[in-house]
């Protein structure tokens, strides 16, 4: 569809992206693996399908994949030395779906190691740079995906969001990023971080593209028992515009110490929605401040269990020791980076006998309170509008020495993840330094339709999402 309307072939488009990647990747460090030969073959096959009269929104469309999606025959590293030479023998379900639809895979893009981070600086392959300012971070953990879209190094990119990893980099790079409801999109073949929080979604140029990707990715999967058929859920029919849409503004999301330009831009966006017919009212999510401590107990606890499989026997790196235990220890010591080790230790501690009730169970109880906050708010409003991040993209290295400062980058995205509800980041302005600002629109569980409709109506009336960095 897209290709036909632009009258170019999939091969031409793929060649243009590959040339641009070759030119810009040394400066931005987006692609960890470029899949040139296979991409051109896929493009050729797509052109043949188009010639035979086939049509489809993603047929021949070049896509980038965060390096946590398993790709058959193509190295998949999760940004980690421990998987530096790991080549999966199968595709993640979402990859297989896109492949069947005729998408072209340009390659694998950088991310924080095992998706742990907010800046894409925790990657074994070096940091990715923000296309708007190469001295700034692109956000994380899907920073490569966001930078790839912002720098025109793909048409769209897949990412994962466990606590903000799609929305926050989308906001830092001035692109659109949809974090789906927990359970809406299959995670089979996606390298796990925290299983009760991980979600798959897309980073795109605008919310219309986000909808195309959601329709392509969603649906039940016999390989993922947490994945539901959303059509049977509450997916309300999408409103045609903002008239009468009830927009709640959560007071707790305008935090002390936030960058004034961010607050101004987000408040201006909300005003604009009101001008377009939305009914805006303040709401409260009183347990928002529990988000950070609760998330940083649950996510590391689950990560410590998920990462136990990387032991030098089954996947990737193996550092042979004197015996099996020694091999485990040497492999994990050499293979994991320091942030991953920190989380494994935190998580193992929180799950250990005697502390499990005090930490993990209590965190799960507090999580229920956070979830209820959202349920109560959505009894009164259709969507929530808030900032994505308290500040715009920070400088490379600025937060790497202080993990808590890094964790604070996600204060406004974590509770949405803990509640399992959908959220989108859409560009809504720039700060004085020319860095993009994101507006977060949050919906009730499986209310992606409403979130996307609100985002599309906002983008139809604004041009922030069509600005591009000068490279
Ligand atoms: N920055 C958060 C973390 O480090 C969220 C990451 C994510 O969503 N994958 O855990």
mmCIF file with all atom_site columns, N, CA, C and O in Angstrom, residues 320-347:
data_model
loop_
_atom_site.group_PDB
_atom_site.id
_atom_site.type_symbol
_atom_site.label_atom_id
_atom_site.label_alt_id
_atom_site.label_comp_id
_atom_site.label_asym_id
_atom_site.label_entity_id
_atom_site.label_seq_id
_atom_site.pdbx_PDB_ins_code
_atom_site.Cartn_x
_atom_site.Cartn_y
_atom_site.Cartn_z
_atom_site.occupancy
_atom_site.B_iso_or_equiv
_atom_site.pdbx_formal_charge
_atom_site.auth_seq_id
_atom_site.auth_comp_id
_atom_site.auth_asym_id
_atom_site.auth_atom_id
_atom_site.pdbx_PDB_model_num
ATOM 1   N N  . UNK A 1 320 ? 35.315 -21.807 29.680 1.00 0.00 ? 320 UNK A N  1
ATOM 2   C CA . UNK A 1 320 ? 35.479 -23.120 30.309 1.00 0.00 ? 320 UNK A CA 1
ATOM 3   C C  . UNK A 1 320 ? 36.297 -23.010 31.598 1.00 0.00 ? 320 UNK A C  1
ATOM 4   O O  . UNK A 1 320 ? 37.350 -22.380 31.625 1.00 0.00 ? 320 UNK A O  1
ATOM 5   N N  . UNK A 1 321 ? 35.741 -23.588 32.665 1.00 0.00 ? 321 UNK A N  1
ATOM 6   C CA . UNK A 1 321 ? 36.433 -23.563 33.960 1.00 0.00 ? 321 UNK A CA 1
ATOM 7   C C  . UNK A 1 321 ? 36.848 -24.959 34.383 1.00 0.00 ? 321 UNK A C  1
ATOM 8   O O  . UNK A 1 321 ? 36.753 -25.917 33.603 1.00 0.00 ? 321 UNK A O  1
ATOM 9   N N  . UNK A 1 322 ? 37.282 -25.075 35.634 1.00 0.00 ? 322 UNK A N  1
ATOM 10  C CA . UNK A 1 322 ? 37.787 -26.349 36.154 1.00 0.00 ? 322 UNK A CA 1
ATOM 11  C C  . UNK A 1 322 ? 36.689 -27.402 36.244 1.00 0.00 ? 322 UNK A C  1
ATOM 12  O O  . UNK A 1 322 ? 36.931 -28.592 36.079 1.00 0.00 ? 322 UNK A O  1
ATOM 13  N N  . UNK A 1 323 ? 35.466 -26.949 36.532 1.00 0.00 ? 323 UNK A N  1
ATOM 14  C CA . UNK A 1 323 ? 34.321 -27.866 36.585 1.00 0.00 ? 323 UNK A CA 1
ATOM 15  C C  . UNK A 1 323 ? 33.076 -27.092 36.142 1.00 0.00 ? 323 UNK A C  1
ATOM 16  O O  . UNK A 1 323 ? 33.184 -25.936 35.729 1.00 0.00 ? 323 UNK A O  1
ATOM 17  N N  . UNK A 1 324 ? 31.911 -27.724 36.257 1.00 0.00 ? 324 UNK A N  1
ATOM 18  C CA . UNK A 1 324 ? 30.703 -27.098 35.730 1.00 0.00 ? 324 UNK A CA 1
ATOM 19  C C  . UNK A 1 324 ? 30.382 -25.775 36.439 1.00 0.00 ? 324 UNK A C  1
ATOM 20  O O  . UNK A 1 324 ? 30.104 -24.760 35.795 1.00 0.00 ? 324 UNK A O  1
ATOM 21  N N  . UNK A 1 325 ? 30.447 -25.795 37.768 1.00 0.00 ? 325 UNK A N  1
ATOM 22  C CA . UNK A 1 325 ? 30.140 -24.582 38.537 1.00 0.00 ? 325 UNK A CA 1
ATOM 23  C C  . UNK A 1 325 ? 31.108 -23.461 38.164 1.00 0.00 ? 325 UNK A C  1
ATOM 24  O O  . UNK A 1 325 ? 30.718 -22.304 37.965 1.00 0.00 ? 325 UNK A O  1
ATOM 25  N N  . UNK A 1 326 ? 32.360 -23.817 38.038 1.00 0.00 ? 326 UNK A N  1
ATOM 26  C CA . UNK A 1 326 ? 33.380 -22.833 37.676 1.00 0.00 ? 326 UNK A CA 1
ATOM 27  C C  . UNK A 1 326 ? 33.094 -22.280 36.271 1.00 0.00 ? 326 UNK A C  1
ATOM 28  O O  . UNK A 1 326 ? 33.273 -21.082 36.011 1.00 0.00 ? 326 UNK A O  1
ATOM 29  N N  . UNK A 1 327 ? 32.617 -23.127 35.372 1.00 0.00 ? 327 UNK A N  1
ATOM 30  C CA . UNK A 1 327 ? 32.268 -22.680 34.020 1.00 0.00 ? 327 UNK A CA 1
ATOM 31  C C  . UNK A 1 327 ? 31.107 -21.680 34.076 1.00 0.00 ? 327 UNK A C  1
ATOM 32  O O  . UNK A 1 327 ? 31.144 -20.637 33.429 1.00 0.00 ? 327 UNK A O  1
ATOM 33  N N  . UNK A 1 328 ? 30.095 -22.007 34.874 1.00 0.00 ? 328 UNK A N  1
ATOM 34  C CA . UNK A 1 328 ? 28.976 -21.054 35.051 1.00 0.00 ? 328 UNK A CA 1
ATOM 35  C C  . UNK A 1 328 ? 29.510 -19.697 35.510 1.00 0.00 ? 328 UNK A C  1
ATOM 36  O O  . UNK A 1 328 ? 29.169 -18.646 34.973 1.00 0.00 ? 328 UNK A O  1
ATOM 37  N N  . UNK A 1 329 ? 30.334 -19.769 36.555 1.00 0.00 ? 329 UNK A N  1
ATOM 38  C CA . UNK A 1 329 ? 30.773 -18.515 37.180 1.00 0.00 ? 329 UNK A CA 1
ATOM 39  C C  . UNK A 1 329 ? 31.639 -17.690 36.237 1.00 0.00 ? 329 UNK A C  1
ATOM 40  O O  . UNK A 1 329 ? 31.447 -16.480 36.112 1.00 0.00 ? 329 UNK A O  1
ATOM 41  N N  . UNK A 1 330 ? 32.556 -18.358 35.572 1.00 0.00 ? 330 UNK A N  1
ATOM 42  C CA . UNK A 1 330 ? 33.442 -17.624 34.651 1.00 0.00 ? 330 UNK A CA 1
ATOM 43  C C  . UNK A 1 330 ? 32.641 -17.035 33.489 1.00 0.00 ? 330 UNK A C  1
ATOM 44  O O  . UNK A 1 330 ? 32.885 -15.904 33.073 1.00 0.00 ? 330 UNK A O  1
ATOM 45  N N  . UNK A 1 331 ? 31.690 -17.813 32.968 1.00 0.00 ? 331 UNK A N  1
ATOM 46  C CA . UNK A 1 331 ? 30.915 -17.342 31.818 1.00 0.00 ? 331 UNK A CA 1
ATOM 47  C C  . UNK A 1 331 ? 30.091 -16.117 32.201 1.00 0.00 ? 331 UNK A C  1
ATOM 48  O O  . UNK A 1 331 ? 30.094 -15.107 31.493 1.00 0.00 ? 331 UNK A O  1
ATOM 49  N N  . UNK A 1 332 ? 29.423 -16.191 33.339 1.00 0.00 ? 332 UNK A N  1
ATOM 50  C CA . UNK A 1 332 ? 28.552 -15.084 33.739 1.00 0.00 ? 332 UNK A CA 1
ATOM 51  C C  . UNK A 1 332 ? 29.367 -13.860 34.157 1.00 0.00 ? 332 UNK A C  1
ATOM 52  O O  . UNK A 1 332 ? 28.982 -12.721 33.879 1.00 0.00 ? 332 UNK A O  1
ATOM 53  N N  . UNK A 1 333 ? 30.516 -14.111 34.785 1.00 0.00 ? 333 UNK A N  1
ATOM 54  C CA . UNK A 1 333 ? 31.375 -12.982 35.181 1.00 0.00 ? 333 UNK A CA 1
ATOM 55  C C  . UNK A 1 333 ? 31.888 -12.247 33.945 1.00 0.00 ? 333 UNK A C  1
ATOM 56  O O  . UNK A 1 333 ? 31.927 -11.022 33.906 1.00 0.00 ? 333 UNK A O  1
ATOM 57  N N  . UNK A 1 334 ? 32.241 -13.017 32.924 1.00 0.00 ? 334 UNK A N  1
ATOM 58  C CA . UNK A 1 334 ? 32.806 -12.389 31.722 1.00 0.00 ? 334 UNK A CA 1
ATOM 59  C C  . UNK A 1 334 ? 31.720 -11.853 30.789 1.00 0.00 ? 334 UNK A C  1
ATOM 60  O O  . UNK A 1 334 ? 31.925 -10.876 30.073 1.00 0.00 ? 334 UNK A O  1
ATOM 61  N N  . UNK A 1 335 ? 30.541 -12.480 30.808 1.00 0.00 ? 335 UNK A N  1
ATOM 62  C CA . UNK A 1 335 ? 29.546 -12.177 29.788 1.00 0.00 ? 335 UNK A CA 1
ATOM 63  C C  . UNK A 1 335 ? 28.608 -11.027 30.113 1.00 0.00 ? 335 UNK A C  1
ATOM 64  O O  . UNK A 1 335 ? 28.192 -10.294 29.218 1.00 0.00 ? 335 UNK A O  1
ATOM 65  N N  . UNK A 1 336 ? 28.247 -10.875 31.388 1.00 0.00 ? 336 UNK A N  1
ATOM 66  C CA . UNK A 1 336 ? 27.272 -9.838  31.753 1.00 0.00 ? 336 UNK A CA 1
ATOM 67  C C  . UNK A 1 336 ? 27.966 -8.523  32.085 1.00 0.00 ? 336 UNK A C  1
ATOM 68  O O  . UNK A 1 336 ? 29.031 -8.506  32.709 1.00 0.00 ? 336 UNK A O  1
ATOM 69  N N  . UNK A 1 337 ? 27.315 -7.422  31.756 1.00 0.00 ? 337 UNK A N  1
ATOM 70  C CA . UNK A 1 337 ? 27.797 -6.098  32.134 1.00 0.00 ? 337 UNK A CA 1
ATOM 71  C C  . UNK A 1 337 ? 27.386 -5.759  33.560 1.00 0.00 ? 337 UNK A C  1
ATOM 72  O O  . UNK A 1 337 ? 26.619 -6.476  34.203 1.00 0.00 ? 337 UNK A O  1
ATOM 73  N N  . UNK A 1 338 ? 27.867 -4.602  34.060 1.00 0.00 ? 338 UNK A N  1
ATOM 74  C CA . UNK A 1 338 ? 27.703 -4.312  35.488 1.00 0.00 ? 338 UNK A CA 1
ATOM 75  C C  . UNK A 1 338 ? 26.245 -4.036  35.873 1.00 0.00 ? 338 UNK A C  1
ATOM 76  O O  . UNK A 1 338 ? 25.820 -4.407  36.965 1.00 0.00 ? 338 UNK A O  1
ATOM 77  N N  . UNK A 1 339 ? 25.471 -3.393  35.007 1.00 0.00 ? 339 UNK A N  1
ATOM 78  C CA . UNK A 1 339 ? 24.072 -3.126  35.379 1.00 0.00 ? 339 UNK A CA 1
ATOM 79  C C  . UNK A 1 339 ? 23.291 -4.437  35.475 1.00 0.00 ? 339 UNK A C  1
ATOM 80  O O  . UNK A 1 339 ? 22.472 -4.611  36.381 1.00 0.00 ? 339 UNK A O  1
ATOM 81  N N  . UNK A 1 340 ? 23.559 -5.353  34.573 1.00 0.00 ? 340 UNK A N  1
ATOM 82  C CA . UNK A 1 340 ? 22.867 -6.646  34.605 1.00 0.00 ? 340 UNK A CA 1
ATOM 83  C C  . UNK A 1 340 ? 23.236 -7.400  35.880 1.00 0.00 ? 340 UNK A C  1
ATOM 84  O O  . UNK A 1 340 ? 22.377 -7.967  36.566 1.00 0.00 ? 340 UNK A O  1
ATOM 85  N N  . UNK A 1 341 ? 24.515 -7.353  36.231 1.00 0.00 ? 341 UNK A N  1
ATOM 86  C CA . UNK A 1 341 ? 24.940 -8.023  37.470 1.00 0.00 ? 341 UNK A CA 1
ATOM 87  C C  . UNK A 1 341 ? 24.279 -7.384  38.684 1.00 0.00 ? 341 UNK A C  1
ATOM 88  O O  . UNK A 1 341 ? 23.842 -8.081  39.607 1.00 0.00 ? 341 UNK A O  1
ATOM 89  N N  . UNK A 1 342 ? 24.191 -6.055  38.690 1.00 0.00 ? 342 UNK A N  1
ATOM 90  C CA . UNK A 1 342 ? 23.541 -5.361  39.807 1.00 0.00 ? 342 UNK A CA 1
ATOM 91  C C  . UNK A 1 342 ? 22.098 -5.851  39.958 1.00 0.00 ? 342 UNK A C  1
ATOM 92  O O  . UNK A 1 342 ? 21.634 -6.151  41.051 1.00 0.00 ? 342 UNK A O  1
ATOM 93  N N  . UNK A 1 343 ? 21.387 -5.958  38.838 1.00 0.00 ? 343 UNK A N  1
ATOM 94  C CA . UNK A 1 343 ? 19.975 -6.358  38.912 1.00 0.00 ? 343 UNK A CA 1
ATOM 95  C C  . UNK A 1 343 ? 19.840 -7.814  39.340 1.00 0.00 ? 343 UNK A C  1
ATOM 96  O O  . UNK A 1 343 ? 18.920 -8.161  40.067 1.00 0.00 ? 343 UNK A O  1
ATOM 97  N N  . UNK A 1 344 ? 20.742 -8.671  38.870 1.00 0.00 ? 344 UNK A N  1
ATOM 98  C CA . UNK A 1 344 ? 20.667 -10.080 39.270 1.00 0.00 ? 344 UNK A CA 1
ATOM 99  C C  . UNK A 1 344 ? 20.876 -10.185 40.789 1.00 0.00 ? 344 UNK A C  1
ATOM 100 O O  . UNK A 1 344 ? 20.156 -10.926 41.471 1.00 0.00 ? 344 UNK A O  1
ATOM 101 N N  . UNK A 1 345 ? 21.794 -9.399  41.307 1.00 0.00 ? 345 UNK A N  1
ATOM 102 C CA . UNK A 1 345 ? 22.038 -9.466  42.759 1.00 0.00 ? 345 UNK A CA 1
ATOM 103 C C  . UNK A 1 345 ? 20.856 -8.918  43.545 1.00 0.00 ? 345 UNK A C  1
ATOM 104 O O  . UNK A 1 345 ? 20.402 -9.533  44.510 1.00 0.00 ? 345 UNK A O  1
ATOM 105 N N  . UNK A 1 346 ? 20.337 -7.769  43.084 1.00 0.00 ? 346 UNK A N  1
ATOM 106 C CA . UNK A 1 346 ? 19.151 -7.192  43.756 1.00 0.00 ? 346 UNK A CA 1
ATOM 107 C C  . UNK A 1 346 ? 17.991 -8.181  43.736 1.00 0.00 ? 346 UNK A C  1
ATOM 108 O O  . UNK A 1 346 ? 17.322 -8.398  44.741 1.00 0.00 ? 346 UNK A O  1
ATOM 109 N N  . UNK A 1 347 ? 17.762 -8.760  42.577 1.00 0.00 ? 347 UNK A N  1
ATOM 110 C CA . UNK A 1 347 ? 16.614 -9.651  42.395 1.00 0.00 ? 347 UNK A CA 1
ATOM 111 C C  . UNK A 1 347 ? 16.758 -10.942 43.173 1.00 0.00 ? 347 UNK A C  1
ATOM 112 O O  . UNK A 1 347 ? 15.810 -11.429 43.788 1.00 0.00 ? 347 UNK A O  1
#
